[in-house]
PDB file of C-alpha atoms in Angstrom:
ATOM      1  CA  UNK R   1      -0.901 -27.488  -8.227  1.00 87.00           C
ATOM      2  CA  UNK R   2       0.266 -28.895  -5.167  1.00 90.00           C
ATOM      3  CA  UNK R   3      -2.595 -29.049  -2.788  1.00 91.00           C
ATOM      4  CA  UNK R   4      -0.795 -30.900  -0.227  1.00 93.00           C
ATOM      5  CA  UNK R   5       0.376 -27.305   0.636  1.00 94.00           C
ATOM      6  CA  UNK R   6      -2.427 -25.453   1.352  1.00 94.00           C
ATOM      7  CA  UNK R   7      -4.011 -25.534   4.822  1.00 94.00           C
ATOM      8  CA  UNK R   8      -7.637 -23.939   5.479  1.00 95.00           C
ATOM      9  CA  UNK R   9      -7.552 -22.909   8.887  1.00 94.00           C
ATOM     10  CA  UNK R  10     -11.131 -21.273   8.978  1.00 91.00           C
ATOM     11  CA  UNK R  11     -11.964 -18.249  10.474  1.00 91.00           C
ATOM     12  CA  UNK R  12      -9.325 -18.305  13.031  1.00 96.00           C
ATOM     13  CA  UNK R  13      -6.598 -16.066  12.313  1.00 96.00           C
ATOM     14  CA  UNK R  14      -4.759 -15.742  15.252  1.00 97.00           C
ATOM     15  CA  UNK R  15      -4.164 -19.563  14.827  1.00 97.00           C
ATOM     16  CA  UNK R  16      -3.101 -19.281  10.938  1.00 98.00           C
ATOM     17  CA  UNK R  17      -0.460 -16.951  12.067  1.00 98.00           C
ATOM     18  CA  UNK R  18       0.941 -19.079  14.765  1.00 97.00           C
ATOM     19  CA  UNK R  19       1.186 -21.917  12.946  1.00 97.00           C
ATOM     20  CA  UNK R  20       2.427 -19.941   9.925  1.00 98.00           C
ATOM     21  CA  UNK R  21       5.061 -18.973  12.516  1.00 98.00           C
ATOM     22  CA  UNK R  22       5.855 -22.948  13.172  1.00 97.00           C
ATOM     23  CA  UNK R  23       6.234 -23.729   9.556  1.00 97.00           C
ATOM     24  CA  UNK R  24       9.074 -20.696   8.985  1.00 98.00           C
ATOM     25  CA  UNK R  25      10.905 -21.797  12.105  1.00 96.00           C
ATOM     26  CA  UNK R  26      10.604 -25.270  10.400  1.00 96.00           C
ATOM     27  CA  UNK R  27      12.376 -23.821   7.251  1.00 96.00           C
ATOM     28  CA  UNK R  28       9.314 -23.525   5.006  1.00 97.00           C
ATOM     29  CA  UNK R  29       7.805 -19.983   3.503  1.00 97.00           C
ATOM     30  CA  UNK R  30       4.320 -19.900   4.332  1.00 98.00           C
ATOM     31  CA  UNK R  31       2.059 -17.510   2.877  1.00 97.00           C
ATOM     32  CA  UNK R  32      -0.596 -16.741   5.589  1.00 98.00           C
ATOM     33  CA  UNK R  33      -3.811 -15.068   3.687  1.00 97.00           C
ATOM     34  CA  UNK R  34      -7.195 -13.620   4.906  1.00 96.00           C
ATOM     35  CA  UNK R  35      -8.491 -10.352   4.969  1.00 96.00           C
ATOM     36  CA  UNK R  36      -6.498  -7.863   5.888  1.00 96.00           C
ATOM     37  CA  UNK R  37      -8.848  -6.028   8.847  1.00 94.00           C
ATOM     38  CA  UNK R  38      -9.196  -9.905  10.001  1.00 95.00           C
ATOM     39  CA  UNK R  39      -5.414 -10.543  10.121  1.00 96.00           C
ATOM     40  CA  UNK R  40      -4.229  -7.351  12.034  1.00 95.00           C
ATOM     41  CA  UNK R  41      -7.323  -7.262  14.742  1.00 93.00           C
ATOM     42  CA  UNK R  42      -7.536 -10.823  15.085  1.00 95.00           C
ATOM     43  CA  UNK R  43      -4.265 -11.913  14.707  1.00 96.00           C
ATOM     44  CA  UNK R  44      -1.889  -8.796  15.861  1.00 97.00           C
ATOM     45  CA  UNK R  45      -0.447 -10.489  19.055  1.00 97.00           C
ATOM     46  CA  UNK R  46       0.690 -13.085  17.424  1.00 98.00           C
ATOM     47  CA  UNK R  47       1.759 -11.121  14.674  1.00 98.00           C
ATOM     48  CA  UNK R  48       4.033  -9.398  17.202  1.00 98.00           C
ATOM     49  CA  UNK R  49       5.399 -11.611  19.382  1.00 97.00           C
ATOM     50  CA  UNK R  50       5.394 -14.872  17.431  1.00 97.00           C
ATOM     51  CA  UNK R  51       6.809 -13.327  13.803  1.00 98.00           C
ATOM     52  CA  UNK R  52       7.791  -9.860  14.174  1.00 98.00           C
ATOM     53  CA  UNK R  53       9.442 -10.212  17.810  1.00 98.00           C
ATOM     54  CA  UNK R  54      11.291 -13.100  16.654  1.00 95.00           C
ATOM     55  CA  UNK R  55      11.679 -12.060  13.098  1.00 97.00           C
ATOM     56  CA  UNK R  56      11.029 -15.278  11.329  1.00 98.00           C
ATOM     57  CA  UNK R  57      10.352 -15.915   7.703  1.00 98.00           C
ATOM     58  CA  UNK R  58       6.395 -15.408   7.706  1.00 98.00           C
ATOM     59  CA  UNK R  59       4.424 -13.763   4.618  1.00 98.00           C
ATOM     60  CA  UNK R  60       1.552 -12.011   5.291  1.00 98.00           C
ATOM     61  CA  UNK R  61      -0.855 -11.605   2.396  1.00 98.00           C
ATOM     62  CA  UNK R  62      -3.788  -8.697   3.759  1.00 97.00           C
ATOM     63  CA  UNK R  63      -6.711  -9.128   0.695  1.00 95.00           C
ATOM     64  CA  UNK R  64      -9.420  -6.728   0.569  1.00 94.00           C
ATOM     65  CA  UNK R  65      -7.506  -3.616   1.587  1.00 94.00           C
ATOM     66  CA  UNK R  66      -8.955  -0.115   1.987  1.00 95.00           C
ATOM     67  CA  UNK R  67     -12.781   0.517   1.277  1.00 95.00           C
ATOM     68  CA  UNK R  68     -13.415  -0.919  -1.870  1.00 94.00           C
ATOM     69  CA  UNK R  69     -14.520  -3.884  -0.678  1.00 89.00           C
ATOM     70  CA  UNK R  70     -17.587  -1.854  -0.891  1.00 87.00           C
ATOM     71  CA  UNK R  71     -21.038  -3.392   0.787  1.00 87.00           C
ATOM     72  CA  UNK R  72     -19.164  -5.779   2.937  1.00 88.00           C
ATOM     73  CA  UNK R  73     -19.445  -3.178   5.461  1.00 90.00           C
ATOM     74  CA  UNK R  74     -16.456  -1.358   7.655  1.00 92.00           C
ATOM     75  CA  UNK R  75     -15.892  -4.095   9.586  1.00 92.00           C
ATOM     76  CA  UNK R  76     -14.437  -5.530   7.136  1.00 93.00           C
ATOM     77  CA  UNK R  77     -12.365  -2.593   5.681  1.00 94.00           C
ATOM     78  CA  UNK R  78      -8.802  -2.150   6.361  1.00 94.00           C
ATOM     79  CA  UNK R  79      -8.132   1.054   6.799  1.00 96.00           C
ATOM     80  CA  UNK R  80      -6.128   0.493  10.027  1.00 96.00           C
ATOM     81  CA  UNK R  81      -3.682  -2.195   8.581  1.00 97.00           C
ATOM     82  CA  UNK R  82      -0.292  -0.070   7.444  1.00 97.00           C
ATOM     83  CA  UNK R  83      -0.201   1.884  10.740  1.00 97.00           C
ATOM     84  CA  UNK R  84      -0.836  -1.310  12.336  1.00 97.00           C
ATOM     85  CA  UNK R  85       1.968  -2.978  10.806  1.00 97.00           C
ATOM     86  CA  UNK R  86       4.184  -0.126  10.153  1.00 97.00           C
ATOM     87  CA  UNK R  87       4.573  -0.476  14.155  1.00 96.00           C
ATOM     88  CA  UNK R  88       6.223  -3.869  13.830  1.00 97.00           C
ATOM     89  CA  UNK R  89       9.441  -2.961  13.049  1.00 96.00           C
ATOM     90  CA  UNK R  90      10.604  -6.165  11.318  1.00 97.00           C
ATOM     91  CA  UNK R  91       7.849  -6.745   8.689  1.00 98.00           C
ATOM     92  CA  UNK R  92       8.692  -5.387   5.128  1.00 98.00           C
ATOM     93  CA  UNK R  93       5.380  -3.634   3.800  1.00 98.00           C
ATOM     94  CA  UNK R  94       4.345  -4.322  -0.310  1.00 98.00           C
ATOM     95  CA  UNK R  95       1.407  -2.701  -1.788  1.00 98.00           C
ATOM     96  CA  UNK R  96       1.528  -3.268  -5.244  1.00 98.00           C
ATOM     97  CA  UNK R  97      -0.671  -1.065  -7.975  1.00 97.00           C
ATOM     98  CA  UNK R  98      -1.582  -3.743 -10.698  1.00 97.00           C
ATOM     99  CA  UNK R  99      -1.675  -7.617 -11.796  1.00 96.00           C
ATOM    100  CA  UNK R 100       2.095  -6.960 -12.938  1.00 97.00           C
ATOM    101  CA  UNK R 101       3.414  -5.746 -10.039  1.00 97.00           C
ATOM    102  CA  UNK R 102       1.626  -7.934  -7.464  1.00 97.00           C
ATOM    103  CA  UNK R 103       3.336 -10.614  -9.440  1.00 96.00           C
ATOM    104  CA  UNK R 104       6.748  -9.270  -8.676  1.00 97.00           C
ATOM    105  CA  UNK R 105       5.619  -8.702  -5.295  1.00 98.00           C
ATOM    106  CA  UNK R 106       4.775 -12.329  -4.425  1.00 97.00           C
ATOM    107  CA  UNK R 107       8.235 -13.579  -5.758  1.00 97.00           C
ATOM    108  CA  UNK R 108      10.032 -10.304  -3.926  1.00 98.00           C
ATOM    109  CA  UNK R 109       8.355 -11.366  -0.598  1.00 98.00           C
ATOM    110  CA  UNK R 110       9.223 -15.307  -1.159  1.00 97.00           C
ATOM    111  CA  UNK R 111      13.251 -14.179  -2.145  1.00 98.00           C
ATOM    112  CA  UNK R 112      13.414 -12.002   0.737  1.00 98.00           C
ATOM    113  CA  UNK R 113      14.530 -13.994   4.144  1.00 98.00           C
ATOM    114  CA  UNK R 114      11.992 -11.761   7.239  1.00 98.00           C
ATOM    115  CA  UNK R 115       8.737 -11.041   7.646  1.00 98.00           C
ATOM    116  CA  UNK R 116       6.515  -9.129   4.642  1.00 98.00           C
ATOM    117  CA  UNK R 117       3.015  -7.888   4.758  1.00 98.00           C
ATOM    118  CA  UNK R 118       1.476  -7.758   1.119  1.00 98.00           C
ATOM    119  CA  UNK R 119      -1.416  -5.750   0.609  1.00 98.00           C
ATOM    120  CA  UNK R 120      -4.076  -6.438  -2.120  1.00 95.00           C
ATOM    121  CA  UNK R 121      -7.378  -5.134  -3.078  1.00 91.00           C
ATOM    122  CA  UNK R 122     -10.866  -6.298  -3.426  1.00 87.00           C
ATOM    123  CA  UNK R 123     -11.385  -4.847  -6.556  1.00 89.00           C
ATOM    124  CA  UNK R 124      -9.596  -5.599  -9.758  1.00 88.00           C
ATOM    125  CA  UNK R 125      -7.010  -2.815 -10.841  1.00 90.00           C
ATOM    126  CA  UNK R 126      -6.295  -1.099 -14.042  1.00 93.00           C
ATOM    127  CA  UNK R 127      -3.181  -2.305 -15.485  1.00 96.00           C
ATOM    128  CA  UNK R 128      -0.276   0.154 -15.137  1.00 97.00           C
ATOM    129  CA  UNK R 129       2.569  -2.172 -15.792  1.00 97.00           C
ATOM    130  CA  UNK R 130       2.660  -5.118 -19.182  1.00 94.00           C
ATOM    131  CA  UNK R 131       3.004  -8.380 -17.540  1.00 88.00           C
ATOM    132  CA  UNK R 132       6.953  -8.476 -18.556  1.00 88.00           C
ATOM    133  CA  UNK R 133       8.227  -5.390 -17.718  1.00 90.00           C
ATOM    134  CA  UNK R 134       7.271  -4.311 -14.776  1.00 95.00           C
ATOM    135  CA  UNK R 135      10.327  -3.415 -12.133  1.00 96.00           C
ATOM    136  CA  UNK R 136       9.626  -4.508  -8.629  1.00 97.00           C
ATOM    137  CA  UNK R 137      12.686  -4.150  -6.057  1.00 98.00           C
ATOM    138  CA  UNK R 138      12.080  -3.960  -2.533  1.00 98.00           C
ATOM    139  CA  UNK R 139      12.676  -0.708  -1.354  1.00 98.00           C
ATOM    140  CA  UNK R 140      12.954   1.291  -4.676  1.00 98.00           C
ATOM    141  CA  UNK R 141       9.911   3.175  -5.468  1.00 98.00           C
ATOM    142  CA  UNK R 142       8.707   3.641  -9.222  1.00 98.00           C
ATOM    143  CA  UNK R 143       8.583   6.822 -11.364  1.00 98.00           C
ATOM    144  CA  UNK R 144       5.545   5.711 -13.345  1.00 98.00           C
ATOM    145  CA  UNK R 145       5.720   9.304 -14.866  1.00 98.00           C
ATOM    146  CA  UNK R 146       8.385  12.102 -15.042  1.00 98.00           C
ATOM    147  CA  UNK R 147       7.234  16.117 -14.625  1.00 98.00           C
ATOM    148  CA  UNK R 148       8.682  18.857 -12.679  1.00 97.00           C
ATOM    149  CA  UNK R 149       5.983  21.263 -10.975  1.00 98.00           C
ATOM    150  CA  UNK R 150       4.638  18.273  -8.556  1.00 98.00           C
ATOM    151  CA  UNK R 151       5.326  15.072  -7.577  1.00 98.00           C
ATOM    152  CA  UNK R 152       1.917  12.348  -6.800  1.00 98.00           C
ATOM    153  CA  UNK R 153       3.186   9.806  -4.461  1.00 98.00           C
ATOM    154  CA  UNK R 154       0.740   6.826  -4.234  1.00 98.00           C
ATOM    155  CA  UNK R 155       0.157   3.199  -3.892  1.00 98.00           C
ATOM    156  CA  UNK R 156      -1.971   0.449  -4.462  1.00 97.00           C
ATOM    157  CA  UNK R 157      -5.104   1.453  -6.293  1.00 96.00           C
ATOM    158  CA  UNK R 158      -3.953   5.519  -5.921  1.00 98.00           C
ATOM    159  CA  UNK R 159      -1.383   5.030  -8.094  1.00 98.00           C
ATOM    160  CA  UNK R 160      -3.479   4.726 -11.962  1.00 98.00           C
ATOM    161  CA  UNK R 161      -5.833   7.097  -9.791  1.00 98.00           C
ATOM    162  CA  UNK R 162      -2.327   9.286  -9.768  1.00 98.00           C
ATOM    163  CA  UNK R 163      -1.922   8.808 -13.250  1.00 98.00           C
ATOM    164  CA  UNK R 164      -5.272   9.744 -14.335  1.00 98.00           C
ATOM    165  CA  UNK R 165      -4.687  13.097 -11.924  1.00 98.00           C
ATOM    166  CA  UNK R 166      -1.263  13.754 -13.758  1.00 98.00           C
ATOM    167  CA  UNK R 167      -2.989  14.003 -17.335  1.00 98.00           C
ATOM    168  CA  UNK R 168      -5.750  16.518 -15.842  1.00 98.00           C
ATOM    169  CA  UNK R 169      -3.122  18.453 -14.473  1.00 98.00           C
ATOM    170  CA  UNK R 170      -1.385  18.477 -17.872  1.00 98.00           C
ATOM    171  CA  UNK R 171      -3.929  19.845 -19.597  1.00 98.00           C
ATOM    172  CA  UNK R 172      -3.779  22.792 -17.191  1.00 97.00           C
ATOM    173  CA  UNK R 173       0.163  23.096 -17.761  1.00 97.00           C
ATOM    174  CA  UNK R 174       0.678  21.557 -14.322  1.00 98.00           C
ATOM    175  CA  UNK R 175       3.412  18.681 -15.447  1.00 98.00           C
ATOM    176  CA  UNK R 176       3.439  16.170 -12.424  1.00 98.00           C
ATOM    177  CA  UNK R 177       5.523  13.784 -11.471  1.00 98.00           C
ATOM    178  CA  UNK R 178       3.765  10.328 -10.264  1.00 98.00           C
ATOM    179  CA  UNK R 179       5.564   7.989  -8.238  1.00 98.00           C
ATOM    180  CA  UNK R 180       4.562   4.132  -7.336  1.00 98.00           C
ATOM    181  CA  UNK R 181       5.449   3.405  -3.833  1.00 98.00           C
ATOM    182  CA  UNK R 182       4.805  -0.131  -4.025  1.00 98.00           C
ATOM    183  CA  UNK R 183       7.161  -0.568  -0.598  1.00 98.00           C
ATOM    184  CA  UNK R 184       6.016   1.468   2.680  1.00 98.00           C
ATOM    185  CA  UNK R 185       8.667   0.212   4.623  1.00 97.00           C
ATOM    186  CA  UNK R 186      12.176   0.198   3.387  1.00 98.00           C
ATOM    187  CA  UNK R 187      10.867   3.429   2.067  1.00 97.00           C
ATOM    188  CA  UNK R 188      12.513   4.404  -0.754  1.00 98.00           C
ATOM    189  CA  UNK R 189      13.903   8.189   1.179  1.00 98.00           C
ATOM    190  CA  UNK R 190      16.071   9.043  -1.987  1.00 98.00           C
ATOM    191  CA  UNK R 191      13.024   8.978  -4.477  1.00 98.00           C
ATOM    192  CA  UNK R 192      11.559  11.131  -2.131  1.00 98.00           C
ATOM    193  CA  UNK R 193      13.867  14.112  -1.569  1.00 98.00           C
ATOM    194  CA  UNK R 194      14.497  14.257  -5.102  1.00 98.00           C
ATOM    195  CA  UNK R 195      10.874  14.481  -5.670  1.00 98.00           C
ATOM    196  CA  UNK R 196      10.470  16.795  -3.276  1.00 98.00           C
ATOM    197  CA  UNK R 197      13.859  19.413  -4.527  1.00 98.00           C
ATOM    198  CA  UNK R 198      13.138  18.803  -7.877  1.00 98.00           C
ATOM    199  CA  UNK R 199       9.470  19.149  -7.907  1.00 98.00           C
ATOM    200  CA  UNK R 200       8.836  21.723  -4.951  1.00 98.00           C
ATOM    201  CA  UNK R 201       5.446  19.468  -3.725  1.00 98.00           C
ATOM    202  CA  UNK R 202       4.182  16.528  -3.024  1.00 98.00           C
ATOM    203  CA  UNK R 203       0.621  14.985  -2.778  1.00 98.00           C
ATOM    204  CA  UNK R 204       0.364  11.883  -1.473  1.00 98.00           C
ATOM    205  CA  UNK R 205      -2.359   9.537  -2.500  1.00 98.00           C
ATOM    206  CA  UNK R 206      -3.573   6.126  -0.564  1.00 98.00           C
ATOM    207  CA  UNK R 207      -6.943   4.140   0.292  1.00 97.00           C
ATOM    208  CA  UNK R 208      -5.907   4.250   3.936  1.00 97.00           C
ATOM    209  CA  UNK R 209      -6.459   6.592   7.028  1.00 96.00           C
ATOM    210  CA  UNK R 210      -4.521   9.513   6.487  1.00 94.00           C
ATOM    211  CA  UNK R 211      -3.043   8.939  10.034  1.00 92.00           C
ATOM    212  CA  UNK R 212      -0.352   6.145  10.314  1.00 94.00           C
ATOM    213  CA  UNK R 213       0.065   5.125   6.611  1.00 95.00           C
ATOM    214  CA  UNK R 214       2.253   6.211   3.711  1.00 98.00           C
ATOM    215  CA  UNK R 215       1.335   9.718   3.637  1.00 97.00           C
ATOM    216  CA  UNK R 216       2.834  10.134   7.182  1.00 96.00           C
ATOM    217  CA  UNK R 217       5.779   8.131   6.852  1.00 96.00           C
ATOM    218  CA  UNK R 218       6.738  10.445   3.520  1.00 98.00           C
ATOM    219  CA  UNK R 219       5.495  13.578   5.252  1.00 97.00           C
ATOM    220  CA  UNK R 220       8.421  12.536   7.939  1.00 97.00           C
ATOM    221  CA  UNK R 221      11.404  12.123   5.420  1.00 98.00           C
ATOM    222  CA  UNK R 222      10.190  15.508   3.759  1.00 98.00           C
ATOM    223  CA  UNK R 223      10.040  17.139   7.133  1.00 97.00           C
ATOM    224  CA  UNK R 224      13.745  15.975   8.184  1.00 98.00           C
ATOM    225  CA  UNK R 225      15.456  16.763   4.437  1.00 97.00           C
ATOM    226  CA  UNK R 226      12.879  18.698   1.978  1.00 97.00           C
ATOM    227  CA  UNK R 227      10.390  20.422   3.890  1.00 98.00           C
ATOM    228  CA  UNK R 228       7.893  21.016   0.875  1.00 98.00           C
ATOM    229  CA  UNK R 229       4.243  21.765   0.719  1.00 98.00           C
ATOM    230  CA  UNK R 230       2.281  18.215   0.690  1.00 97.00           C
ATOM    231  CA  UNK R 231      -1.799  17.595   1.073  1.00 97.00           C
ATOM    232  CA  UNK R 232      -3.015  14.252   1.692  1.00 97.00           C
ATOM    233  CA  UNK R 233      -5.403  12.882  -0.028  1.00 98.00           C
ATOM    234  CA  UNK R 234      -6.643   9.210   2.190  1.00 97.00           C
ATOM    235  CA  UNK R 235      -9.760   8.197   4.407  1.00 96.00           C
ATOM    236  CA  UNK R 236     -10.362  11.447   6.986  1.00 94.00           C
ATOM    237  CA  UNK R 237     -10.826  10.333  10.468  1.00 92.00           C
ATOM    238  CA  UNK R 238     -13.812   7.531  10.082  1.00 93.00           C
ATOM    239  CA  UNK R 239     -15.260   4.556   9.448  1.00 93.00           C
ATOM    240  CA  UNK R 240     -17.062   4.317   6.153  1.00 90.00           C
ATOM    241  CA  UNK R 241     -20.380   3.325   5.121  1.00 89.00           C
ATOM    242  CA  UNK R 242     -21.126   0.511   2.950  1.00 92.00           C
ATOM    243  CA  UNK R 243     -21.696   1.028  -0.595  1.00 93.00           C
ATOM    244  CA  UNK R 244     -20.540   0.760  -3.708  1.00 94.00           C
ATOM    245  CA  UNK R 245     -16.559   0.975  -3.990  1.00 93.00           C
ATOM    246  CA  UNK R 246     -16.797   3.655  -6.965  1.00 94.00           C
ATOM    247  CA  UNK R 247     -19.104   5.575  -4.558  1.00 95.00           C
ATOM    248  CA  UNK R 248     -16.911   5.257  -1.516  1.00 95.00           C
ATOM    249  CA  UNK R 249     -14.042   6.836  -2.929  1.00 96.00           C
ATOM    250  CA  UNK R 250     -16.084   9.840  -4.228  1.00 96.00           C
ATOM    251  CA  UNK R 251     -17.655  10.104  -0.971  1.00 96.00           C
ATOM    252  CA  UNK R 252     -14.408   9.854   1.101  1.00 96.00           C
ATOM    253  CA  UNK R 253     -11.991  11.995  -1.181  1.00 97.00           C
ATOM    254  CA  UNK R 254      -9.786   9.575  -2.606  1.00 97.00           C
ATOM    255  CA  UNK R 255     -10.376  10.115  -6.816  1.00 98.00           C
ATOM    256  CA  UNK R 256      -8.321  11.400  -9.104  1.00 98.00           C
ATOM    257  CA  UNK R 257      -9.911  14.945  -9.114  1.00 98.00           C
ATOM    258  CA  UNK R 258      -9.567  14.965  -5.160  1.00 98.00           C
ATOM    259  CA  UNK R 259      -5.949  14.383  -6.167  1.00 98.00           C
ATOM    260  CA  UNK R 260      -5.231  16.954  -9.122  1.00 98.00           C
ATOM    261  CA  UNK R 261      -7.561  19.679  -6.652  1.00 98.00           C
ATOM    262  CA  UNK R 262      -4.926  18.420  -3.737  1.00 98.00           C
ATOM    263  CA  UNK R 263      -2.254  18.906  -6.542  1.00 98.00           C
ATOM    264  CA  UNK R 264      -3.370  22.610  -6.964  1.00 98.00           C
ATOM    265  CA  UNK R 265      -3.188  23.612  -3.874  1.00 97.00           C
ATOM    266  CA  UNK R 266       0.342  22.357  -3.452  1.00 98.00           C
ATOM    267  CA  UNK R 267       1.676  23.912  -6.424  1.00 98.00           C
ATOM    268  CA  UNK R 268       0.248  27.492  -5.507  1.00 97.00           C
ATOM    269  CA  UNK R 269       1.420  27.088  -1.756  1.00 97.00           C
ATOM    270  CA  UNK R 270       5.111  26.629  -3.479  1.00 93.00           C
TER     271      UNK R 270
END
C-alpha cells in the first residue's frame, strides 16, 4: 500500500538495523525484518549499542524462528535468538502462537514507545485464537485453558502443541492448565505463581534451546516465589539437522506427547 515505505536493504543486516536506528531517532517506527538467526548474529552490535543502549523506538521482526524452517539447514535456525535478546535489557520480547495473535502483536509493538523483538515462524500455525477476539496485552500472559493438576507454559508454535498435550492428559484424568506466553520479557510473574500454587507444576514448552529462553526465565520466578516441580521440554544442547519441520520436532523432543510425558513426570514428582 504505500511502497514508498519499504526499503530492501539486501543481505546486510547489520546495516538494516542501523539505519532502522536513524529512522526512530528521526521520529518514524520502522519495522526492521529478516530472519531471525541473520538479525541477532549479524546484526547484534548494532542491536546493542545503536537501539538497545540508547533505547530508541526500533521493531525488530525475527521470521523463521526455531527449527521448523526445516531443510534450510541450522544455519539458518534460530534457536539462539531469545537468550540473545533477552540480554538486551531494553527490548520487549513478543512471540505470538497464531495469525490472531501475531496481529495484535504487530499493533502492540507499533503502540508501544522502546524497542520490541517479534518472533515468527516459518511454518504456518494452527489457529488458536478467531481473528476478533483474541487478547494481546504486553506483559499479560494468556490462559488458553483452565485445569488444576498442571500448568503447560508455552509460546509460539508450543502453545496449540500445549493444547493438544492438555486433551491427552485429560483423557488420563490429568486436567492441565495451558498458558500462552506470548511476552518473554515483561514476563507476566503473577500468571506464573498462581500457576505454579494453584497447579503444583509446571512444564514449559518452546522451539528454542532450553538454555537462555522462556523456560529459564519462568524456572527463575518459580525458584524465587513457587518453587514447584517443572521439566522442560525445548531443543537439548545442539544444532539440528535439516529435515523436514514435522520430523525435527519429533526428533528433538518438542511434540505434544514429549509434552504430556514431561507433564507426567511433573505431576508424580508433586
Amino acid at each position: 500500500e504505500f511502497p514508498e515505505r519499504f526499503f530492501n536493504i539486501g543481505i546486510a543486516e547489520s546495516n538494516m538495523i542501523s539505519l532502522a536506528s536513524g529512522l526512530a531517532d528521526c521520529g518514524l517506527i520502522p519495522y526492521a525484518s529478516s530472519l531471525s538467526s541473520f538479525i541477532l548474529a549479524n546484526g547484534f552490535d548494532q542491536l546493542r549499542v545503536s537501539v538497545a543502549v540508547a533505547s530508541v523506538n526500533v521493531k525488530v521482526v525475527g521470521s523463521h524462528g526455531g527449527i521448523t524452517l526445516g531443510k534450510d539447514g541450522p544455519t539458518a535456525m534460530a534457536i539462539e535468538d531469545l537468550a540473545l535478546v533477552g540480554c538486551l535489557p531494553t527490548f520487549v520480547i513478543l512471540v505470538p502462537c497464531d495469525p490472531a495473535s501475531m496481529h495484535k502483536a504487530v499493533q502492540a509493538a507499533a503502540d508501544y514507545v522502546g524497542p520490541v523483538y517479534l518472533r515468527s515462524s516459518r511454518v504456518a500455525m494452527p489457529h488458536i485464537y478467531p481473528e476478533d477476539d483474541c487478547p494481546f496485552e504486553i506483559g499479560k500472559a494468556n490462559v488458553v485453558r483452565e485445569g488444576e493438576d498442571v500448568t503447560l507454559a508455552g509460546c509460539g508454535l508450543m502453545v496449540a502443541a500445549a493444547l493438544d498435550a492438555a486433551v491427552m492428559l485429560a483423557a488420563e484424568g490429568i486436567e492441565a492448565r495451558v498458558l500462552d506466553m506470548h511476552t518473554i520479557r515483561p514476563m507476566d510473574e503473577a500468571a506464573i505463581v498462581s500457576a505454579a500454587r494453584e497447579t503444583g507444576a509446571i512444564v514449559t514448552a518452546e522451539e528454542h534451546l532450553q538454555h537462555g529462553g522462556m523456560g529459564s526465565n519462568i524456572a527463575r520466578i518459580v525458584a524465587a516465589h513457587q518453587p514447584v516441580p517443572m521439566p522442560y521440554v525445548g531443543m537439548p544442547e545442539t544444532y539440528t539437522d535439516s529435515g523436514e519441520p514435522d520430523d525435527l520436532l519429533e526428533k528433538y523432543g518438542m511434540t505434544s506427547q514429549n509434552i504430556s510425558r514431561a507433564a507426567r513426570e511433573a505431576v508424580a514428582a508433586k
